[in-house]
PDB file of C-alpha atoms in Angstrom:
ATOM      1  CA  UNK A   1      44.602   7.810  22.621  1.00 48.00           C
ATOM      2  CA  UNK A   2      42.699   8.470  25.166  1.00 48.00           C
ATOM      3  CA  UNK A   3      38.409   8.701  24.807  1.00 72.00           C
ATOM      4  CA  UNK A   4      36.963  11.366  25.609  1.00 87.00           C
ATOM      5  CA  UNK A   5      39.879  14.067  24.830  1.00 95.00           C
ATOM      6  CA  UNK A   6      39.011  17.299  21.414  1.00 96.00           C
ATOM      7  CA  UNK A   7      41.385  19.184  20.066  1.00 97.00           C
ATOM      8  CA  UNK A   8      40.401  22.418  18.231  1.00 97.00           C
ATOM      9  CA  UNK A   9      41.884  24.814  15.777  1.00 97.00           C
ATOM     10  CA  UNK A  10      40.503  28.394  14.364  1.00 98.00           C
ATOM     11  CA  UNK A  11      41.283  30.760  11.593  1.00 96.00           C
ATOM     12  CA  UNK A  12      39.720  33.884  10.092  1.00 94.00           C
ATOM     13  CA  UNK A  13      39.940  33.950   6.279  1.00 93.00           C
ATOM     14  CA  UNK A  14      38.494  37.034   4.324  1.00 90.00           C
ATOM     15  CA  UNK A  15      37.189  37.262   1.080  1.00 90.00           C
ATOM     16  CA  UNK A  16      38.156  38.863  -1.869  1.00 93.00           C
ATOM     17  CA  UNK A  17      36.938  40.732  -5.203  1.00 92.00           C
ATOM     18  CA  UNK A  18      38.182  39.982  -8.590  1.00 94.00           C
ATOM     19  CA  UNK A  19      39.159  43.289 -10.590  1.00 95.00           C
ATOM     20  CA  UNK A  20      40.047  40.724 -13.494  1.00 97.00           C
ATOM     21  CA  UNK A  21      36.988  38.077 -13.037  1.00 95.00           C
ATOM     22  CA  UNK A  22      36.622  34.378 -13.436  1.00 96.00           C
ATOM     23  CA  UNK A  23      33.254  32.999 -14.840  1.00 96.00           C
ATOM     24  CA  UNK A  24      33.568  30.044 -17.129  1.00 97.00           C
ATOM     25  CA  UNK A  25      34.625  26.346 -15.854  1.00 97.00           C
ATOM     26  CA  UNK A  26      36.409  24.346 -18.503  1.00 96.00           C
ATOM     27  CA  UNK A  27      36.284  21.435 -16.276  1.00 96.00           C
ATOM     28  CA  UNK A  28      33.042  21.099 -13.564  1.00 94.00           C
ATOM     29  CA  UNK A  29      34.375  18.601 -11.164  1.00 93.00           C
ATOM     30  CA  UNK A  30      37.798  20.306 -10.452  1.00 95.00           C
ATOM     31  CA  UNK A  31      36.372  23.590 -10.760  1.00 96.00           C
ATOM     32  CA  UNK A  32      38.800  24.085 -13.412  1.00 98.00           C
ATOM     33  CA  UNK A  33      38.813  28.124 -15.233  1.00 98.00           C
ATOM     34  CA  UNK A  34      38.546  29.343 -18.468  1.00 98.00           C
ATOM     35  CA  UNK A  35      41.132  31.988 -17.248  1.00 98.00           C
ATOM     36  CA  UNK A  36      43.056  33.498 -15.291  1.00 98.00           C
ATOM     37  CA  UNK A  37      41.903  35.902 -12.516  1.00 98.00           C
ATOM     38  CA  UNK A  38      43.124  38.912 -10.144  1.00 98.00           C
ATOM     39  CA  UNK A  39      41.441  39.669  -6.960  1.00 96.00           C
ATOM     40  CA  UNK A  40      42.298  42.271  -4.340  1.00 95.00           C
ATOM     41  CA  UNK A  41      41.801  40.643  -0.685  1.00 94.00           C
ATOM     42  CA  UNK A  42      40.103  42.824   1.473  1.00 91.00           C
ATOM     43  CA  UNK A  43      40.797  43.503   5.310  1.00 88.00           C
ATOM     44  CA  UNK A  44      39.270  40.540   7.543  1.00 84.00           C
ATOM     45  CA  UNK A  45      38.943  42.725  10.224  1.00 83.00           C
ATOM     46  CA  UNK A  46      35.596  44.182   7.692  1.00 82.00           C
ATOM     47  CA  UNK A  47      34.739  40.768   6.037  1.00 83.00           C
ATOM     48  CA  UNK A  48      35.665  37.499   6.933  1.00 88.00           C
ATOM     49  CA  UNK A  49      34.651  33.769   7.548  1.00 92.00           C
ATOM     50  CA  UNK A  50      35.987  32.299  11.273  1.00 95.00           C
ATOM     51  CA  UNK A  51      35.939  28.689  10.847  1.00 97.00           C
ATOM     52  CA  UNK A  52      36.623  26.667  14.107  1.00 98.00           C
ATOM     53  CA  UNK A  53      37.068  22.585  13.381  1.00 98.00           C
ATOM     54  CA  UNK A  54      37.369  20.177  16.002  1.00 98.00           C
ATOM     55  CA  UNK A  55      38.212  16.741  16.198  1.00 98.00           C
ATOM     56  CA  UNK A  56      36.963  14.072  19.239  1.00 97.00           C
ATOM     57  CA  UNK A  57      37.031   9.974  19.149  1.00 96.00           C
ATOM     58  CA  UNK A  58      33.446  10.224  20.531  1.00 96.00           C
ATOM     59  CA  UNK A  59      32.533  12.425  17.244  1.00 97.00           C
ATOM     60  CA  UNK A  60      30.041  10.204  15.127  1.00 96.00           C
ATOM     61  CA  UNK A  61      30.115  11.344  11.732  1.00 97.00           C
ATOM     62  CA  UNK A  62      31.501  14.754  10.122  1.00 97.00           C
ATOM     63  CA  UNK A  63      28.961  17.537  10.995  1.00 97.00           C
ATOM     64  CA  UNK A  64      29.043  21.637   9.987  1.00 97.00           C
ATOM     65  CA  UNK A  65      27.000  24.523  11.665  1.00 96.00           C
ATOM     66  CA  UNK A  66      27.055  27.739   9.367  1.00 93.00           C
ATOM     67  CA  UNK A  67      25.787  31.246  11.008  1.00 91.00           C
ATOM     68  CA  UNK A  68      24.390  28.517  14.013  1.00 93.00           C
ATOM     69  CA  UNK A  69      22.779  26.673  11.446  1.00 94.00           C
ATOM     70  CA  UNK A  70      23.597  22.950  10.679  1.00 96.00           C
ATOM     71  CA  UNK A  71      24.522  22.329   6.856  1.00 94.00           C
ATOM     72  CA  UNK A  72      24.736  19.033   5.064  1.00 94.00           C
ATOM     73  CA  UNK A  73      29.135  18.303   4.434  1.00 94.00           C
ATOM     74  CA  UNK A  74      27.213  15.590   1.824  1.00 92.00           C
ATOM     75  CA  UNK A  75      27.903  17.600  -0.946  1.00 89.00           C
ATOM     76  CA  UNK A  76      30.529  16.392  -3.427  1.00 92.00           C
ATOM     77  CA  UNK A  77      32.631  20.321  -3.015  1.00 93.00           C
ATOM     78  CA  UNK A  78      32.473  19.649   0.814  1.00 95.00           C
ATOM     79  CA  UNK A  79      33.806  16.030   0.711  1.00 96.00           C
ATOM     80  CA  UNK A  80      36.235  16.733  -1.834  1.00 95.00           C
ATOM     81  CA  UNK A  81      38.391  19.554   0.157  1.00 96.00           C
ATOM     82  CA  UNK A  82      37.777  17.144   3.682  1.00 97.00           C
ATOM     83  CA  UNK A  83      39.172  14.190   1.482  1.00 96.00           C
ATOM     84  CA  UNK A  84      42.113  15.936  -0.054  1.00 96.00           C
ATOM     85  CA  UNK A  85      42.965  17.118   3.400  1.00 97.00           C
ATOM     86  CA  UNK A  86      42.970  14.166   5.130  1.00 97.00           C
ATOM     87  CA  UNK A  87      44.600  12.617   2.545  1.00 96.00           C
ATOM     88  CA  UNK A  88      47.763  14.652   2.628  1.00 97.00           C
ATOM     89  CA  UNK A  89      47.416  15.069   7.022  1.00 98.00           C
ATOM     90  CA  UNK A  90      50.561  14.217   9.077  1.00 97.00           C
ATOM     91  CA  UNK A  91      51.200  12.762  12.805  1.00 97.00           C
ATOM     92  CA  UNK A  92      49.606  15.537  15.217  1.00 97.00           C
ATOM     93  CA  UNK A  93      50.562  14.977  19.134  1.00 95.00           C
ATOM     94  CA  UNK A  94      49.637  17.266  22.208  1.00 94.00           C
ATOM     95  CA  UNK A  95      51.387  16.304  25.153  1.00 92.00           C
ATOM     96  CA  UNK A  96      49.717  18.500  27.470  1.00 90.00           C
ATOM     97  CA  UNK A  97      45.926  16.357  26.479  1.00 90.00           C
ATOM     98  CA  UNK A  98      48.421  13.090  25.998  1.00 92.00           C
ATOM     99  CA  UNK A  99      46.977  12.740  22.907  1.00 95.00           C
ATOM    100  CA  UNK A 100      49.041  11.528  20.155  1.00 95.00           C
ATOM    101  CA  UNK A 101      47.479  11.137  16.416  1.00 97.00           C
ATOM    102  CA  UNK A 102      48.858   8.771  13.743  1.00 96.00           C
ATOM    103  CA  UNK A 103      48.841   9.821   9.889  1.00 96.00           C
ATOM    104  CA  UNK A 104      46.584   6.631   9.254  1.00 95.00           C
ATOM    105  CA  UNK A 105      44.010   7.701  12.318  1.00 96.00           C
ATOM    106  CA  UNK A 106      42.873  10.773  10.543  1.00 97.00           C
ATOM    107  CA  UNK A 107      41.232   8.481   8.203  1.00 94.00           C
ATOM    108  CA  UNK A 108      38.604   7.341  11.058  1.00 95.00           C
ATOM    109  CA  UNK A 109      38.203  10.319  13.011  1.00 97.00           C
ATOM    110  CA  UNK A 110      35.552  13.177  12.646  1.00 97.00           C
ATOM    111  CA  UNK A 111      35.645  16.667  12.450  1.00 98.00           C
ATOM    112  CA  UNK A 112      33.294  18.896  13.151  1.00 98.00           C
ATOM    113  CA  UNK A 113      32.936  22.445  12.609  1.00 98.00           C
ATOM    114  CA  UNK A 114      31.612  25.921  13.044  1.00 97.00           C
ATOM    115  CA  UNK A 115      31.702  28.327  10.845  1.00 95.00           C
ATOM    116  CA  UNK A 116      30.910  32.153  10.587  1.00 93.00           C
ATOM    117  CA  UNK A 117      30.128  34.917   8.299  1.00 89.00           C
ATOM    118  CA  UNK A 118      30.435  38.689   9.156  1.00 84.00           C
ATOM    119  CA  UNK A 119      28.659  39.826   5.801  1.00 73.00           C
ATOM    120  CA  UNK A 120      25.505  38.665   4.035  1.00 63.00           C
ATOM    121  CA  UNK A 121      25.772  35.044   2.754  1.00 58.00           C
ATOM    122  CA  UNK A 122      25.431  34.105  -1.030  1.00 52.00           C
ATOM    123  CA  UNK A 123      24.661  37.747  -1.668  1.00 48.00           C
ATOM    124  CA  UNK A 124      27.475  38.406  -3.765  1.00 51.00           C
ATOM    125  CA  UNK A 125      30.077  39.042  -1.550  1.00 54.00           C
ATOM    126  CA  UNK A 126      32.115  35.861  -2.046  1.00 54.00           C
ATOM    127  CA  UNK A 127      31.033  34.271   1.233  1.00 70.00           C
ATOM    128  CA  UNK A 128      31.809  30.567  -0.434  1.00 83.00           C
ATOM    129  CA  UNK A 129      35.193  31.935  -1.363  1.00 86.00           C
ATOM    130  CA  UNK A 130      36.243  33.041   2.069  1.00 89.00           C
ATOM    131  CA  UNK A 131      34.439  29.876   3.356  1.00 92.00           C
ATOM    132  CA  UNK A 132      36.017  27.314   2.309  1.00 95.00           C
ATOM    133  CA  UNK A 133      39.454  29.178   2.384  1.00 96.00           C
ATOM    134  CA  UNK A 134      38.648  29.213   5.853  1.00 96.00           C
ATOM    135  CA  UNK A 135      37.739  25.751   6.023  1.00 96.00           C
ATOM    136  CA  UNK A 136      40.458  24.692   4.194  1.00 97.00           C
ATOM    137  CA  UNK A 137      43.128  26.163   6.210  1.00 97.00           C
ATOM    138  CA  UNK A 138      41.489  25.325   9.633  1.00 98.00           C
ATOM    139  CA  UNK A 139      40.779  21.967   8.612  1.00 98.00           C
ATOM    140  CA  UNK A 140      45.364  22.243   7.906  1.00 98.00           C
ATOM    141  CA  UNK A 141      46.605  23.294  10.673  1.00 98.00           C
ATOM    142  CA  UNK A 142      44.366  20.864  12.659  1.00 98.00           C
ATOM    143  CA  UNK A 143      45.167  17.642  10.989  1.00 98.00           C
ATOM    144  CA  UNK A 144      49.458  19.320  10.624  1.00 98.00           C
ATOM    145  CA  UNK A 145      49.088  19.652   6.632  1.00 98.00           C
ATOM    146  CA  UNK A 146      52.918  20.676   5.549  1.00 95.00           C
ATOM    147  CA  UNK A 147      51.803  22.237   2.505  1.00 94.00           C
ATOM    148  CA  UNK A 148      52.065  25.524   2.177  1.00 94.00           C
ATOM    149  CA  UNK A 149      49.452  28.277   1.125  1.00 94.00           C
ATOM    150  CA  UNK A 150      49.570  27.699  -3.048  1.00 95.00           C
ATOM    151  CA  UNK A 151      49.439  24.520  -2.934  1.00 96.00           C
ATOM    152  CA  UNK A 152      46.596  24.598  -0.037  1.00 97.00           C
ATOM    153  CA  UNK A 153      45.067  26.764  -2.448  1.00 97.00           C
ATOM    154  CA  UNK A 154      44.441  23.907  -5.421  1.00 97.00           C
ATOM    155  CA  UNK A 155      42.189  22.479  -2.209  1.00 97.00           C
ATOM    156  CA  UNK A 156      40.087  25.372  -1.375  1.00 97.00           C
ATOM    157  CA  UNK A 157      39.730  25.448  -5.363  1.00 97.00           C
ATOM    158  CA  UNK A 158      38.199  22.804  -5.187  1.00 95.00           C
ATOM    159  CA  UNK A 159      35.271  23.635  -3.363  1.00 94.00           C
ATOM    160  CA  UNK A 160      34.865  27.032  -4.911  1.00 93.00           C
ATOM    161  CA  UNK A 161      36.853  28.342  -7.549  1.00 95.00           C
ATOM    162  CA  UNK A 162      37.707  31.991  -6.466  1.00 94.00           C
ATOM    163  CA  UNK A 163      38.629  30.137  -2.673  1.00 95.00           C
ATOM    164  CA  UNK A 164      41.781  29.832  -4.169  1.00 96.00           C
ATOM    165  CA  UNK A 165      42.970  33.526  -3.316  1.00 96.00           C
ATOM    166  CA  UNK A 166      41.162  34.242  -0.180  1.00 95.00           C
ATOM    167  CA  UNK A 167      44.327  32.202   1.029  1.00 96.00           C
ATOM    168  CA  UNK A 168      46.539  35.215   0.674  1.00 96.00           C
ATOM    169  CA  UNK A 169      46.284  38.754   1.109  1.00 95.00           C
ATOM    170  CA  UNK A 170      46.686  41.818  -0.957  1.00 96.00           C
ATOM    171  CA  UNK A 171      46.725  41.365  -4.505  1.00 97.00           C
ATOM    172  CA  UNK A 172      46.277  37.983  -5.940  1.00 98.00           C
ATOM    173  CA  UNK A 173      46.600  35.983  -9.251  1.00 98.00           C
ATOM    174  CA  UNK A 174      44.762  32.188 -10.123  1.00 98.00           C
ATOM    175  CA  UNK A 175      47.012  30.876 -12.662  1.00 98.00           C
ATOM    176  CA  UNK A 176      43.912  28.462 -14.908  1.00 98.00           C
ATOM    177  CA  UNK A 177      47.062  25.761 -15.657  1.00 97.00           C
ATOM    178  CA  UNK A 178      46.779  23.460 -18.181  1.00 96.00           C
ATOM    179  CA  UNK A 179      47.509  20.344 -16.216  1.00 96.00           C
ATOM    180  CA  UNK A 180      43.890  18.426 -17.008  1.00 94.00           C
ATOM    181  CA  UNK A 181      44.301  16.721 -13.175  1.00 94.00           C
ATOM    182  CA  UNK A 182      44.355  20.668 -12.024  1.00 94.00           C
ATOM    183  CA  UNK A 183      47.378  20.530 -10.288  1.00 94.00           C
ATOM    184  CA  UNK A 184      48.964  23.508 -12.072  1.00 96.00           C
ATOM    185  CA  UNK A 185      45.954  25.498 -11.243  1.00 98.00           C
ATOM    186  CA  UNK A 186      46.784  27.326  -8.542  1.00 98.00           C
ATOM    187  CA  UNK A 187      46.858  30.935  -6.759  1.00 98.00           C
ATOM    188  CA  UNK A 188      49.988  32.820  -5.983  1.00 98.00           C
ATOM    189  CA  UNK A 189      49.978  36.437  -4.307  1.00 98.00           C
ATOM    190  CA  UNK A 190      51.596  39.337  -6.660  1.00 98.00           C
ATOM    191  CA  UNK A 191      52.119  41.747  -3.936  1.00 98.00           C
ATOM    192  CA  UNK A 192      51.320  41.663  -0.151  1.00 96.00           C
ATOM    193  CA  UNK A 193      48.514  43.771   1.886  1.00 94.00           C
ATOM    194  CA  UNK A 194      51.211  46.783   2.355  1.00 95.00           C
ATOM    195  CA  UNK A 195      52.285  47.652  -1.084  1.00 97.00           C
ATOM    196  CA  UNK A 196      49.237  49.688  -1.957  1.00 94.00           C
ATOM    197  CA  UNK A 197      48.125  50.339   1.633  1.00 89.00           C
ATOM    198  CA  UNK A 198      46.298  54.059   0.431  1.00 88.00           C
ATOM    199  CA  UNK A 199      44.184  51.916  -2.044  1.00 88.00           C
ATOM    200  CA  UNK A 200      40.952  52.035   0.115  1.00 85.00           C
ATOM    201  CA  UNK A 201      37.438  49.953  -1.084  1.00 85.00           C
ATOM    202  CA  UNK A 202      34.051  51.085   0.030  1.00 81.00           C
ATOM    203  CA  UNK A 203      31.654  47.934  -0.324  1.00 80.00           C
ATOM    204  CA  UNK A 204      27.929  49.099  -1.257  1.00 77.00           C
ATOM    205  CA  UNK A 205      25.632  46.149  -0.270  1.00 75.00           C
ATOM    206  CA  UNK A 206      22.494  47.440  -2.188  1.00 79.00           C
ATOM    207  CA  UNK A 207      20.853  43.771  -1.275  1.00 72.00           C
ATOM    208  CA  UNK A 208      21.583  41.223   1.070  1.00 68.00           C
ATOM    209  CA  UNK A 209      19.399  38.917  -0.411  1.00 71.00           C
ATOM    210  CA  UNK A 210      20.386  35.875  -1.672  1.00 71.00           C
ATOM    211  CA  UNK A 211      20.705  36.079  -5.680  1.00 74.00           C
ATOM    212  CA  UNK A 212      18.283  34.647  -7.963  1.00 79.00           C
ATOM    213  CA  UNK A 213      21.090  32.445 -10.327  1.00 83.00           C
ATOM    214  CA  UNK A 214      23.589  30.605  -8.251  1.00 86.00           C
ATOM    215  CA  UNK A 215      27.176  31.524 -10.000  1.00 86.00           C
ATOM    216  CA  UNK A 216      27.898  27.686 -10.669  1.00 89.00           C
ATOM    217  CA  UNK A 217      24.667  27.338 -12.599  1.00 93.00           C
ATOM    218  CA  UNK A 218      25.547  31.080 -13.976  1.00 94.00           C
ATOM    219  CA  UNK A 219      28.833  29.525 -15.505  1.00 96.00           C
ATOM    220  CA  UNK A 220      28.096  26.853 -16.754  1.00 97.00           C
ATOM    221  CA  UNK A 221      24.452  28.311 -18.821  1.00 97.00           C
ATOM    222  CA  UNK A 222      27.460  31.153 -19.641  1.00 97.00           C
ATOM    223  CA  UNK A 223      29.866  28.149 -21.177  1.00 97.00           C
ATOM    224  CA  UNK A 224      27.328  26.764 -23.387  1.00 97.00           C
ATOM    225  CA  UNK A 225      25.845  29.877 -24.693  1.00 98.00           C
ATOM    226  CA  UNK A 226      27.963  32.877 -24.631  1.00 98.00           C
ATOM    227  CA  UNK A 227      30.179  33.760 -28.161  1.00 98.00           C
ATOM    228  CA  UNK A 228      31.747  36.365 -26.107  1.00 98.00           C
ATOM    229  CA  UNK A 229      32.550  34.341 -22.850  1.00 98.00           C
ATOM    230  CA  UNK A 230      34.963  32.529 -25.242  1.00 97.00           C
ATOM    231  CA  UNK A 231      35.813  36.026 -27.065  1.00 98.00           C
ATOM    232  CA  UNK A 232      37.111  37.303 -23.745  1.00 98.00           C
ATOM    233  CA  UNK A 233      38.556  33.956 -22.433  1.00 97.00           C
ATOM    234  CA  UNK A 234      40.588  33.449 -25.612  1.00 97.00           C
ATOM    235  CA  UNK A 235      41.646  37.412 -26.610  1.00 98.00           C
ATOM    236  CA  UNK A 236      40.535  39.500 -23.921  1.00 98.00           C
ATOM    237  CA  UNK A 237      41.584  38.617 -20.496  1.00 98.00           C
ATOM    238  CA  UNK A 238      45.009  37.338 -21.334  1.00 98.00           C
ATOM    239  CA  UNK A 239      46.415  40.762 -22.450  1.00 98.00           C
ATOM    240  CA  UNK A 240      44.277  42.655 -19.030  1.00 98.00           C
ATOM    241  CA  UNK A 241      46.150  40.173 -16.823  1.00 98.00           C
ATOM    242  CA  UNK A 242      49.626  41.486 -18.023  1.00 98.00           C
ATOM    243  CA  UNK A 243      47.981  45.263 -17.733  1.00 98.00           C
ATOM    244  CA  UNK A 244      46.324  44.717 -14.831  1.00 98.00           C
ATOM    245  CA  UNK A 245      49.622  43.210 -13.444  1.00 98.00           C
ATOM    246  CA  UNK A 246      51.291  46.409 -14.214  1.00 98.00           C
ATOM    247  CA  UNK A 247      49.155  48.614 -13.173  1.00 97.00           C
ATOM    248  CA  UNK A 248      49.129  47.074  -9.645  1.00 97.00           C
ATOM    249  CA  UNK A 249      52.739  46.640  -9.968  1.00 97.00           C
ATOM    250  CA  UNK A 250      53.339  50.442 -10.560  1.00 97.00           C
ATOM    251  CA  UNK A 251      50.295  51.812  -8.171  1.00 95.00           C
ATOM    252  CA  UNK A 252      48.661  52.839 -10.962  1.00 93.00           C
ATOM    253  CA  UNK A 253      45.271  54.304  -9.970  1.00 90.00           C
ATOM    254  CA  UNK A 254      44.110  55.311 -13.413  1.00 88.00           C
ATOM    255  CA  UNK A 255      45.178  52.350 -14.898  1.00 93.00           C
ATOM    256  CA  UNK A 256      43.698  49.905 -12.560  1.00 93.00           C
ATOM    257  CA  UNK A 257      40.359  51.392 -11.786  1.00 89.00           C
ATOM    258  CA  UNK A 258      39.891  51.596 -16.408  1.00 89.00           C
ATOM    259  CA  UNK A 259      40.785  47.881 -16.252  1.00 94.00           C
ATOM    260  CA  UNK A 260      38.657  46.645 -13.246  1.00 92.00           C
ATOM    261  CA  UNK A 261      35.592  48.967 -14.649  1.00 89.00           C
ATOM    262  CA  UNK A 262      36.093  47.173 -18.649  1.00 92.00           C
ATOM    263  CA  UNK A 263      36.114  44.345 -16.965  1.00 95.00           C
ATOM    264  CA  UNK A 264      33.477  44.408 -14.935  1.00 91.00           C
ATOM    265  CA  UNK A 265      31.325  45.754 -17.844  1.00 91.00           C
ATOM    266  CA  UNK A 266      32.547  42.709 -20.165  1.00 95.00           C
ATOM    267  CA  UNK A 267      31.439  40.195 -16.980  1.00 95.00           C
ATOM    268  CA  UNK A 268      27.827  41.251 -17.207  1.00 93.00           C
ATOM    269  CA  UNK A 269      27.827  41.391 -21.312  1.00 95.00           C
ATOM    270  CA  UNK A 270      28.893  37.958 -20.711  1.00 97.00           C
ATOM    271  CA  UNK A 271      26.015  37.335 -17.805  1.00 96.00           C
ATOM    272  CA  UNK A 272      23.125  39.347 -20.935  1.00 96.00           C
ATOM    273  CA  UNK A 273      24.919  37.484 -23.845  1.00 98.00           C
ATOM    274  CA  UNK A 274      23.837  34.233 -21.681  1.00 98.00           C
ATOM    275  CA  UNK A 275      20.884  32.050 -22.591  1.00 97.00           C
ATOM    276  CA  UNK A 276      18.709  32.949 -20.866  1.00 95.00           C
ATOM    277  CA  UNK A 277      20.213  36.005 -19.754  1.00 96.00           C
ATOM    278  CA  UNK A 278      21.560  36.445 -16.166  1.00 95.00           C
ATOM    279  CA  UNK A 279      20.602  39.632 -14.045  1.00 91.00           C
ATOM    280  CA  UNK A 280      22.940  40.527 -11.141  1.00 88.00           C
ATOM    281  CA  UNK A 281      22.859  44.415 -10.913  1.00 86.00           C
ATOM    282  CA  UNK A 282      19.371  46.334  -9.608  1.00 84.00           C
ATOM    283  CA  UNK A 283      18.111  49.818 -10.238  1.00 88.00           C
ATOM    284  CA  UNK A 284      20.402  50.789  -7.314  1.00 88.00           C
ATOM    285  CA  UNK A 285      23.386  49.230  -8.619  1.00 86.00           C
ATOM    286  CA  UNK A 286      22.710  51.041 -11.902  1.00 87.00           C
ATOM    287  CA  UNK A 287      22.777  54.179 -10.082  1.00 89.00           C
ATOM    288  CA  UNK A 288      25.339  54.312  -8.406  1.00 86.00           C
ATOM    289  CA  UNK A 289      27.272  53.533 -11.110  1.00 85.00           C
ATOM    290  CA  UNK A 290      25.677  56.355 -12.963  1.00 87.00           C
ATOM    291  CA  UNK A 291      26.844  59.130  -9.889  1.00 85.00           C
ATOM    292  CA  UNK A 292      30.754  58.036  -9.965  1.00 81.00           C
ATOM    293  CA  UNK A 293      30.902  58.020 -13.429  1.00 82.00           C
ATOM    294  CA  UNK A 294      29.564  61.615 -13.305  1.00 85.00           C
ATOM    295  CA  UNK A 295      31.572  62.092 -10.635  1.00 81.00           C
ATOM    296  CA  UNK A 296      35.014  61.134 -12.122  1.00 78.00           C
ATOM    297  CA  UNK A 297      34.524  62.863 -15.654  1.00 82.00           C
ATOM    298  CA  UNK A 298      34.158  65.856 -13.690  1.00 83.00           C
ATOM    299  CA  UNK A 299      37.356  65.428 -11.668  1.00 77.00           C
ATOM    300  CA  UNK A 300      39.326  65.119 -15.059  1.00 73.00           C
ATOM    301  CA  UNK A 301      40.610  61.622 -14.028  1.00 67.00           C
ATOM    302  CA  UNK A 302      39.113  58.683 -12.347  1.00 65.00           C
ATOM    303  CA  UNK A 303      38.658  59.385  -8.381  1.00 58.00           C
ATOM    304  CA  UNK A 304      36.870  55.990  -7.684  1.00 55.00           C
ATOM    305  CA  UNK A 305      36.060  52.837  -9.443  1.00 53.00           C
ATOM    306  CA  UNK A 306      33.390  51.531  -9.885  1.00 50.00           C
ATOM    307  CA  UNK A 307      33.325  47.925  -9.300  1.00 47.00           C
ATOM    308  CA  UNK A 308      30.277  46.769 -11.028  1.00 41.00           C
ATOM    309  CA  UNK A 309      28.987  44.646  -8.591  1.00 40.00           C
ATOM    310  CA  UNK A 310      27.901  46.709  -5.364  1.00 36.00           C
ATOM    311  CA  UNK A 311      26.757  43.974  -3.307  1.00 35.00           C
ATOM    312  CA  UNK A 312      26.210  41.316  -5.644  1.00 37.00           C
ATOM    313  CA  UNK A 313      28.343  38.386  -7.140  1.00 36.00           C
ATOM    314  CA  UNK A 314      32.007  39.698  -6.252  1.00 37.00           C
ATOM    315  CA  UNK A 315      34.203  37.104  -8.473  1.00 39.00           C
TER     316      UNK A 315
END
């Protein structure tokens, strides 16, 4: 290898909005959920993370910048993603630059990461999902990882649970899995983005402030204190997953809207059933919900479904 070269890769990954929610982990360290979930991936032209990763022998340590501000990579979730990608890295050769990186070299080389969100970070629009998905995908390209998106999703999941779903377009299912090591907890694409191309999504950001209760601590408290969450995971979600898959397959907006609204309502009910209770909506959110519900009733059938997140907590 030369002494002053730099290799770079850039990736762009959209955020996703869950229509059947992920809320609660059965394993905190591996980020294994208590139930399956289904999401729709948004158009990357509107809401996305763009990440550039670079490697060079002159870099002294791994470093990362988010929206121009350097952040620490010491956290366990970042380290898990970096470790798993390095473990799967392959030989890379750039003949134009005269650079050849052997598989064993990746353990010694450091990376620099620059990531940018074109939407408010930590305001409820799944910035961590898009961020970790983009980070894992960009690093996989840089280090010539041979695994497919579903296999990569198991790595992205260890950064942020819903990140596994942002590696695909269209509608995506995150399978909770049963193995203790999380090897079967992966995302799979149900249908691509062309399947339901007349479905439009409007995001109403009612506040760009960072949410008061993080998803990590909120989920932990719900798992520990909410009896409703346990009932939801075991009895309600498995049936809703099947109905939602059918609604998506058949382009049944009425069924899709009813299931999404019911699941979102139950998510917020679980938050209220948590001790101490968690509040993720404000007065503006409630007013918008009321307006849309009245509009749908006046039409006689759902013209819109109101995804009861409205810029807050998109899981």
